[in-house]
């Protein structure tokens, strides 16, 4: 009786002295292909025929670091302070790349696909989609930023996409959404890095459900740097400090008998 | 009263419309610098003056994927099958980059530093260190592999290190350790990818405690690919199958009254 | 300037020599109140006035262990084998308590609330809700089990709920859903442990979004036992074995020049 | 060919309609045995013959909650704010139960075992062990607390241990260590909750390497409460606030050409 359920994969094959990724000998890729090429190979199943690897690397650089102004990095540093191995603290950070932190890439890519599927006049379709979000009290994922206005990474990514041959329909749609924000939301909402990443994800032909992949792949070097800094520069056991906490629960009371 | 404890960092600074990493404007790096350069910047504090970024990328490619023949990937797939977001399943995999799975890089780099500190005849020092591990019943971290003999990634990494100008003292030490294995352990233990990564870590001037960083940074694209494959190709809720488990605990019994 | 954003909590207050949970001195609860009472206190905000703590403990016991026939436990064991601290391996398991693994409690509780809100004839409302799931090709969360038929934990939990005074409306609804499964899905789907936990969650007056809490709280002792067993009885670095993997991706090929 | 490596476990056995834990029918334990009894069963392999389950529950209550004055809870709340499922945020907290946060239980239990093994006059042995820690610049794990002096949970736990019949040799040793702190460290270091837990761990006959288990099992209800509070009371995406960060890295500079 074999393993149940059986293991199968189309990603890579390991045999003694051989590691093949999507059919390619991994050893031949070492030092010959960029990390961006291999990321693309793993996600898309093929080595880049053109600039895909460079485009991936630009996205990874854009999403790589935002200091402690990010829930994921803060979580990683708290956990690091408690005395855990490097990878475990980085993992705590990674868990935090949630729907409100990188997850806007998926949601925004889904929006672009919806707009493309809508048919009819594109600008009208976009305005309708944006208005329906507004009516539901929801935000437009990929637009606006809590610190930046505009987020300088977005325009830069679109410029690089243009240079590398990825300034196509999806980048156009991303700008078209930005253009309706003032009318729909009553203020201009500049595209943020997630919005630009969503457009480029689709330009690269990747599945929209891989939207968070850019953050999942881009953030670990920063997690490593922050965990290492926390563990080598700060005192162990960081907490928020009991004096800094406002308790607003029930007053002191006696347990029932 | 300010936050307690205060937050400080030397890694990056975020202000409205500005993200500076180690002093450099992140926006200027997007599309201009490789991900390897930025990884080096985050870990070493400086942009590469030479080939450091390419060397980092070669290391990341080498450590990027080993199919489901790795505890971390298996864990990520089990967790993915249970219905969790992409980043959470990837984080479960990352936790698994433990002392026996990537951790050999730290241990091996520490060994090289010990050998370098030992003074005296280098080959004698190395043989003495290896023999002392052997006497304690411990393995030589970075040598031998459960599947590969030799691990083809190791020699390739050293070759690339030579091409890029990083074939220095630490790579020499790595080969010198390999050379004593037959005498000390009674069989030739070929350098594995972790041994090569340890040597290159030191060639790059990085802290030995960052040994696991290569895996922490290199593996996420593979985690993403495996999680996505699990969630799109396999049925939910993978487990090992009750028929495949041998129970060898206490026999059926009644609880004491 | 104070911390931004400020920290506030209604759960507990820590001051020198004092820890108060929901207003009660934690020290007075030690040895006087059961863990179930304190779980209820943390989740509901009040100490039990009646049997709530015993009911919580019955739920925790029911959900506590299912051997390696669970993705979470398997993930914890793989990660443990890679050489990580106890709590980190347990955390990898916990991540796996996803929508298909404990998450049915939330979904099922939501269903019961929908049925209660539906008005009209209750049995008709239930049949309509079940039929609409069926029409969408979805499963009825909380009913049927991949190994057990019936899941013996479900009936036992309902019996205990009756004994402790929690056999009310929600338990009735849970049985009413079971009663329509044969008509709607073409075969009898017995209530599973998640279905029973969902009913009891509501009987306890807890928020349906806390459905996964039973697993999150109940499983850690099992994770600990499995991690400890893996690390003390098995060889390090468990993987699925390269011989057990069927690769079905692209055939061997050369990288493009 | 069967699975490689094979799965075996002495913890529990699952077969259709049957779940046996250490030989006992789990269903019979539901509602009949406390969660503490089942925790003891999972960790020690036997159901309590006496008060072990009540002692375990007292330990779990003592370790259950310390507000946001704990790195683990802070991490869980940051992660929760980023929009992730309940169990994933709780897992981020759990990762943080590291060497400086619950890990003192292991270290302290190890110390008690060393003292017991030392032979000769017990008080002298204890003073020697404490002095050797002091000489190495290390702390005495299980004594002193960053907020409390004394930690009120410690004495309470020892009192309860006495009531329940666990006030034996290890509790005596724990007090004996406390008694030498003033001489050795120049100030009285009161036993903290971890010190008391370490003594009781050994009184219960559990393996010292299970020290962290108390936290791993006790903290999840608090993680759940904090994650739920964060997600229902606070705005998404909590970070430390860019204005609260002191950057002390390299000044603004231009990338090398």
PDB file of N, CA and C in Angstrom, chain B residues 127-190:
ATOM      1  N   UNK B 127      41.517  18.919  11.142  1.00  0.00           N
ATOM      2  CA  UNK B 127      41.369  17.504  11.496  1.00  0.00           C
ATOM      3  C   UNK B 127      41.007  17.372  12.977  1.00  0.00           C
ATOM      4  N   UNK B 128      41.596  18.226  13.795  1.00  0.00           N
ATOM      5  CA  UNK B 128      41.315  18.167  15.229  1.00  0.00           C
ATOM      6  C   UNK B 128      39.851  18.539  15.508  1.00  0.00           C
ATOM      7  N   UNK B 129      39.379  19.593  14.856  1.00  0.00           N
ATOM      8  CA  UNK B 129      37.984  20.009  15.048  1.00  0.00           C
ATOM      9  C   UNK B 129      37.027  18.918  14.584  1.00  0.00           C
ATOM     10  N   UNK B 130      37.305  18.351  13.414  1.00  0.00           N
ATOM     11  CA  UNK B 130      36.439  17.285  12.896  1.00  0.00           C
ATOM     12  C   UNK B 130      36.462  16.082  13.828  1.00  0.00           C
ATOM     13  N   UNK B 131      37.644  15.739  14.300  1.00  0.00           N
ATOM     14  CA  UNK B 131      37.758  14.569  15.177  1.00  0.00           C
ATOM     15  C   UNK B 131      37.005  14.800  16.483  1.00  0.00           C
ATOM     16  N   UNK B 132      37.011  16.031  16.938  1.00  0.00           N
ATOM     17  CA  UNK B 132      36.317  16.279  18.201  1.00  0.00           C
ATOM     18  C   UNK B 132      34.799  16.179  18.020  1.00  0.00           C
ATOM     19  N   UNK B 133      34.283  16.612  16.869  1.00  0.00           N
ATOM     20  CA  UNK B 133      32.851  16.374  16.577  1.00  0.00           C
ATOM     21  C   UNK B 133      32.566  14.880  16.553  1.00  0.00           C
ATOM     22  N   UNK B 134      33.407  14.172  15.833  1.00  0.00           N
ATOM     23  CA  UNK B 134      33.243  12.712  15.714  1.00  0.00           C
ATOM     24  C   UNK B 134      33.213  12.059  17.107  1.00  0.00           C
ATOM     25  N   UNK B 135      34.140  12.495  17.956  1.00  0.00           N
ATOM     26  CA  UNK B 135      34.227  11.904  19.300  1.00  0.00           C
ATOM     27  C   UNK B 135      32.949  12.158  20.106  1.00  0.00           C
ATOM     28  N   UNK B 136      32.318  13.301  19.850  1.00  0.00           N
ATOM     29  CA  UNK B 136      31.060  13.613  20.552  1.00  0.00           C
ATOM     30  C   UNK B 136      29.852  12.964  19.870  1.00  0.00           C
ATOM     31  N   UNK B 137      30.116  12.184  18.831  1.00  0.00           N
ATOM     32  CA  UNK B 137      29.004  11.531  18.135  1.00  0.00           C
ATOM     33  C   UNK B 137      28.181  12.493  17.302  1.00  0.00           C
ATOM     34  N   UNK B 138      28.757  13.664  16.987  1.00  0.00           N
ATOM     35  CA  UNK B 138      28.014  14.639  16.193  1.00  0.00           C
ATOM     36  C   UNK B 138      28.434  14.583  14.731  1.00  0.00           C
ATOM     37  N   UNK B 139      27.577  15.099  13.888  1.00  0.00           N
ATOM     38  CA  UNK B 139      27.878  15.166  12.469  1.00  0.00           C
ATOM     39  C   UNK B 139      28.705  16.393  12.156  1.00  0.00           C
ATOM     40  N   UNK B 140      29.306  16.363  10.985  1.00  0.00           N
ATOM     41  CA  UNK B 140      30.024  17.533  10.488  1.00  0.00           C
ATOM     42  C   UNK B 140      29.021  18.354   9.678  1.00  0.00           C
ATOM     43  N   UNK B 141      28.584  19.488  10.212  1.00  0.00           N
ATOM     44  CA  UNK B 141      27.547  20.239   9.490  1.00  0.00           C
ATOM     45  C   UNK B 141      28.085  20.757   8.164  1.00  0.00           C
ATOM     46  N   UNK B 142      27.290  20.586   7.103  1.00  0.00           N
ATOM     47  CA  UNK B 142      27.712  21.088   5.796  1.00  0.00           C
ATOM     48  C   UNK B 142      28.346  20.025   4.919  1.00  0.00           C
ATOM     49  N   UNK B 143      28.387  18.799   5.427  1.00  0.00           N
ATOM     50  CA  UNK B 143      29.010  17.711   4.654  1.00  0.00           C
ATOM     51  C   UNK B 143      28.129  16.475   4.716  1.00  0.00           C
ATOM     52  N   UNK B 144      28.027  15.783   3.576  1.00  0.00           N
ATOM     53  CA  UNK B 144      27.141  14.625   3.474  1.00  0.00           C
ATOM     54  C   UNK B 144      25.708  15.089   3.220  1.00  0.00           C
ATOM     55  N   UNK B 145      24.933  14.204   2.611  1.00  0.00           N
ATOM     56  CA  UNK B 145      23.543  14.575   2.303  1.00  0.00           C
ATOM     57  C   UNK B 145      22.715  13.303   2.270  1.00  0.00           C
ATOM     58  N   UNK B 146      21.484  13.414   2.709  1.00  0.00           N
ATOM     59  CA  UNK B 146      20.639  12.220   2.810  1.00  0.00           C
ATOM     60  C   UNK B 146      20.231  11.682   1.444  1.00  0.00           C
ATOM     61  N   UNK B 147      20.206  12.525   0.435  1.00  0.00           N
ATOM     62  CA  UNK B 147      19.813  12.060  -0.904  1.00  0.00           C
ATOM     63  C   UNK B 147      20.986  12.089  -1.884  1.00  0.00           C
ATOM     64  N   UNK B 148      21.766  13.151  -1.847  1.00  0.00           N
ATOM     65  CA  UNK B 148      22.785  13.371  -2.868  1.00  0.00           C
ATOM     66  C   UNK B 148      24.189  12.967  -2.400  1.00  0.00           C
ATOM     67  N   UNK B 149      24.984  12.425  -3.327  1.00  0.00           N
ATOM     68  CA  UNK B 149      26.391  12.139  -3.034  1.00  0.00           C
ATOM     69  C   UNK B 149      27.163  12.126  -4.336  1.00  0.00           C
ATOM     70  N   UNK B 150      27.770  13.228  -4.716  1.00  0.00           N
ATOM     71  CA  UNK B 150      27.797  14.503  -3.983  1.00  0.00           C
ATOM     72  C   UNK B 150      26.574  15.353  -4.311  1.00  0.00           C
ATOM     73  N   UNK B 151      26.346  16.324  -3.451  1.00  0.00           N
ATOM     74  CA  UNK B 151      25.322  17.343  -3.692  1.00  0.00           C
ATOM     75  C   UNK B 151      25.854  18.267  -4.802  1.00  0.00           C
ATOM     76  N   UNK B 152      25.218  18.238  -5.979  1.00  0.00           N
ATOM     77  CA  UNK B 152      25.812  18.967  -7.108  1.00  0.00           C
ATOM     78  C   UNK B 152      25.801  20.486  -6.954  1.00  0.00           C
ATOM     79  N   UNK B 153      24.984  20.980  -6.022  1.00  0.00           N
ATOM     80  CA  UNK B 153      24.915  22.427  -5.844  1.00  0.00           C
ATOM     81  C   UNK B 153      26.180  22.990  -5.208  1.00  0.00           C
ATOM     82  N   UNK B 154      26.844  22.167  -4.414  1.00  0.00           N
ATOM     83  CA  UNK B 154      27.996  22.666  -3.666  1.00  0.00           C
ATOM     84  C   UNK B 154      29.140  23.067  -4.597  1.00  0.00           C
ATOM     85  N   UNK B 155      29.542  22.124  -5.465  1.00  0.00           N
ATOM     86  CA  UNK B 155      30.674  22.428  -6.345  1.00  0.00           C
ATOM     87  C   UNK B 155      30.324  23.589  -7.283  1.00  0.00           C
ATOM     88  N   UNK B 156      29.086  23.568  -7.773  1.00  0.00           N
ATOM     89  CA  UNK B 156      28.666  24.645  -8.655  1.00  0.00           C
ATOM     90  C   UNK B 156      28.768  26.014  -7.955  1.00  0.00           C
ATOM     91  N   UNK B 157      28.335  26.075  -6.717  1.00  0.00           N
ATOM     92  CA  UNK B 157      28.426  27.343  -5.981  1.00  0.00           C
ATOM     93  C   UNK B 157      29.874  27.771  -5.823  1.00  0.00           C
ATOM     94  N   UNK B 158      30.743  26.834  -5.515  1.00  0.00           N
ATOM     95  CA  UNK B 158      32.155  27.211  -5.380  1.00  0.00           C
ATOM     96  C   UNK B 158      32.714  27.693  -6.712  1.00  0.00           C
ATOM     97  N   UNK B 159      32.316  27.043  -7.802  1.00  0.00           N
ATOM     98  CA  UNK B 159      32.779  27.489  -9.116  1.00  0.00           C
ATOM     99  C   UNK B 159      32.313  28.916  -9.398  1.00  0.00           C
ATOM    100  N   UNK B 160      31.049  29.170  -9.123  1.00  0.00           N
ATOM    101  CA  UNK B 160      30.524  30.520  -9.345  1.00  0.00           C
ATOM    102  C   UNK B 160      31.225  31.522  -8.430  1.00  0.00           C
ATOM    103  N   UNK B 161      31.480  31.119  -7.200  1.00  0.00           N
ATOM    104  CA  UNK B 161      32.212  32.003  -6.278  1.00  0.00           C
ATOM    105  C   UNK B 161      33.578  32.358  -6.867  1.00  0.00           C
ATOM    106  N   UNK B 162      34.230  31.369  -7.437  1.00  0.00           N
ATOM    107  CA  UNK B 162      35.521  31.640  -8.069  1.00  0.00           C
ATOM    108  C   UNK B 162      35.385  32.631  -9.213  1.00  0.00           C
ATOM    109  N   UNK B 163      34.406  32.415 -10.064  1.00  0.00           N
ATOM    110  CA  UNK B 163      34.179  33.320 -11.209  1.00  0.00           C
ATOM    111  C   UNK B 163      33.928  34.754 -10.761  1.00  0.00           C
ATOM    112  N   UNK B 164      33.216  34.902  -9.655  1.00  0.00           N
ATOM    113  CA  UNK B 164      32.789  36.237  -9.225  1.00  0.00           C
ATOM    114  C   UNK B 164      33.760  36.889  -8.252  1.00  0.00           C
ATOM    115  N   UNK B 165      34.866  36.197  -7.975  1.00  0.00           N
ATOM    116  CA  UNK B 165      35.871  36.800  -7.109  1.00  0.00           C
ATOM    117  C   UNK B 165      35.679  36.518  -5.631  1.00  0.00           C
ATOM    118  N   UNK B 166      34.912  35.469  -5.316  1.00  0.00           N
ATOM    119  CA  UNK B 166      34.710  35.126  -3.902  1.00  0.00           C
ATOM    120  C   UNK B 166      35.290  33.765  -3.542  1.00  0.00           C
ATOM    121  N   UNK B 167      36.247  33.316  -4.352  1.00  0.00           N
ATOM    122  CA  UNK B 167      36.849  32.021  -4.064  1.00  0.00           C
ATOM    123  C   UNK B 167      38.069  32.170  -3.172  1.00  0.00           C
ATOM    124  N   UNK B 168      37.872  32.689  -1.986  1.00  0.00           N
ATOM    125  CA  UNK B 168      38.987  33.024  -1.111  1.00  0.00           C
ATOM    126  C   UNK B 168      39.220  32.002  -0.021  1.00  0.00           C
ATOM    127  N   UNK B 169      39.669  32.526   1.113  1.00  0.00           N
ATOM    128  CA  UNK B 169      40.084  31.683   2.223  1.00  0.00           C
ATOM    129  C   UNK B 169      38.992  30.739   2.701  1.00  0.00           C
ATOM    130  N   UNK B 170      37.772  31.242   2.766  1.00  0.00           N
ATOM    131  CA  UNK B 170      36.701  30.427   3.363  1.00  0.00           C
ATOM    132  C   UNK B 170      36.302  29.281   2.448  1.00  0.00           C
ATOM    133  N   UNK B 171      36.337  29.533   1.144  1.00  0.00           N
ATOM    134  CA  UNK B 171      36.085  28.421   0.223  1.00  0.00           C
ATOM    135  C   UNK B 171      37.206  27.395   0.335  1.00  0.00           C
ATOM    136  N   UNK B 172      38.413  27.888   0.522  1.00  0.00           N
ATOM    137  CA  UNK B 172      39.532  26.969   0.723  1.00  0.00           C
ATOM    138  C   UNK B 172      39.350  26.129   1.976  1.00  0.00           C
ATOM    139  N   UNK B 173      38.940  26.765   3.043  1.00  0.00           N
ATOM    140  CA  UNK B 173      38.688  26.026   4.285  1.00  0.00           C
ATOM    141  C   UNK B 173      37.587  24.982   4.098  1.00  0.00           C
ATOM    142  N   UNK B 174      36.572  25.350   3.332  1.00  0.00           N
ATOM    143  CA  UNK B 174      35.470  24.405   3.110  1.00  0.00           C
ATOM    144  C   UNK B 174      35.985  23.155   2.416  1.00  0.00           C
ATOM    145  N   UNK B 175      36.853  23.337   1.431  1.00  0.00           N
ATOM    146  CA  UNK B 175      37.429  22.177   0.730  1.00  0.00           C
ATOM    147  C   UNK B 175      38.360  21.407   1.655  1.00  0.00           C
ATOM    148  N   UNK B 176      39.072  22.129   2.501  1.00  0.00           N
ATOM    149  CA  UNK B 176      40.007  21.455   3.414  1.00  0.00           C
ATOM    150  C   UNK B 176      39.259  20.568   4.411  1.00  0.00           C
ATOM    151  N   UNK B 177      38.107  21.034   4.862  1.00  0.00           N
ATOM    152  CA  UNK B 177      37.305  20.169   5.744  1.00  0.00           C
ATOM    153  C   UNK B 177      36.878  18.905   4.994  1.00  0.00           C
ATOM    154  N   UNK B 178      36.430  19.094   3.762  1.00  0.00           N
ATOM    155  CA  UNK B 178      36.011  17.932   2.973  1.00  0.00           C
ATOM    156  C   UNK B 178      37.145  16.921   2.861  1.00  0.00           C
ATOM    157  N   UNK B 179      38.342  17.444   2.718  1.00  0.00           N
ATOM    158  CA  UNK B 179      39.491  16.566   2.484  1.00  0.00           C
ATOM    159  C   UNK B 179      39.822  15.682   3.685  1.00  0.00           C
ATOM    160  N   UNK B 180      39.437  16.097   4.877  1.00  0.00           N
ATOM    161  CA  UNK B 180      39.777  15.277   6.052  1.00  0.00           C
ATOM    162  C   UNK B 180      38.658  14.297   6.426  1.00  0.00           C
ATOM    163  N   UNK B 181      37.524  14.385   5.753  1.00  0.00           N
ATOM    164  CA  UNK B 181      36.387  13.576   6.219  1.00  0.00           C
ATOM    165  C   UNK B 181      36.672  12.077   6.139  1.00  0.00           C
ATOM    166  N   UNK B 182      37.331  11.655   5.089  1.00  0.00           N
ATOM    167  CA  UNK B 182      37.564  10.209   4.943  1.00  0.00           C
ATOM    168  C   UNK B 182      38.408   9.690   6.106  1.00  0.00           C
ATOM    169  N   UNK B 183      39.475  10.427   6.400  1.00  0.00           N
ATOM    170  CA  UNK B 183      40.320  10.025   7.535  1.00  0.00           C
ATOM    171  C   UNK B 183      39.551  10.031   8.854  1.00  0.00           C
ATOM    172  N   UNK B 184      38.794  11.062   9.079  1.00  0.00           N
ATOM    173  CA  UNK B 184      38.186  11.239  10.402  1.00  0.00           C
ATOM    174  C   UNK B 184      36.925  10.397  10.576  1.00  0.00           C
ATOM    175  N   UNK B 185      36.072  10.403   9.549  1.00  0.00           N
ATOM    176  CA  UNK B 185      34.767   9.746   9.706  1.00  0.00           C
ATOM    177  C   UNK B 185      34.708   8.371   9.038  1.00  0.00           C
ATOM    178  N   UNK B 186      35.816   7.986   8.387  1.00  0.00           N
ATOM    179  CA  UNK B 186      35.844   6.650   7.783  1.00  0.00           C
ATOM    180  C   UNK B 186      35.165   6.573   6.429  1.00  0.00           C
ATOM    181  N   UNK B 187      34.605   7.700   5.986  1.00  0.00           N
ATOM    182  CA  UNK B 187      34.114   7.734   4.610  1.00  0.00           C
ATOM    183  C   UNK B 187      34.105   9.174   4.120  1.00  0.00           C
ATOM    184  N   UNK B 188      34.256   9.309   2.809  1.00  0.00           N
ATOM    185  CA  UNK B 188      34.259  10.643   2.219  1.00  0.00           C
ATOM    186  C   UNK B 188      32.885  11.279   2.366  1.00  0.00           C
ATOM    187  N   UNK B 189      32.861  12.456   2.984  1.00  0.00           N
ATOM    188  CA  UNK B 189      31.607  13.199   3.099  1.00  0.00           C
ATOM    189  C   UNK B 189      31.716  14.418   2.194  1.00  0.00           C
ATOM    190  N   UNK B 190      30.994  14.387   1.100  1.00  0.00           N
ATOM    191  CA  UNK B 190      31.090  15.497   0.145  1.00  0.00           C
ATOM    192  C   UNK B 190      30.405  16.736   0.701  1.00  0.00           C
TER     193      UNK B 190
END
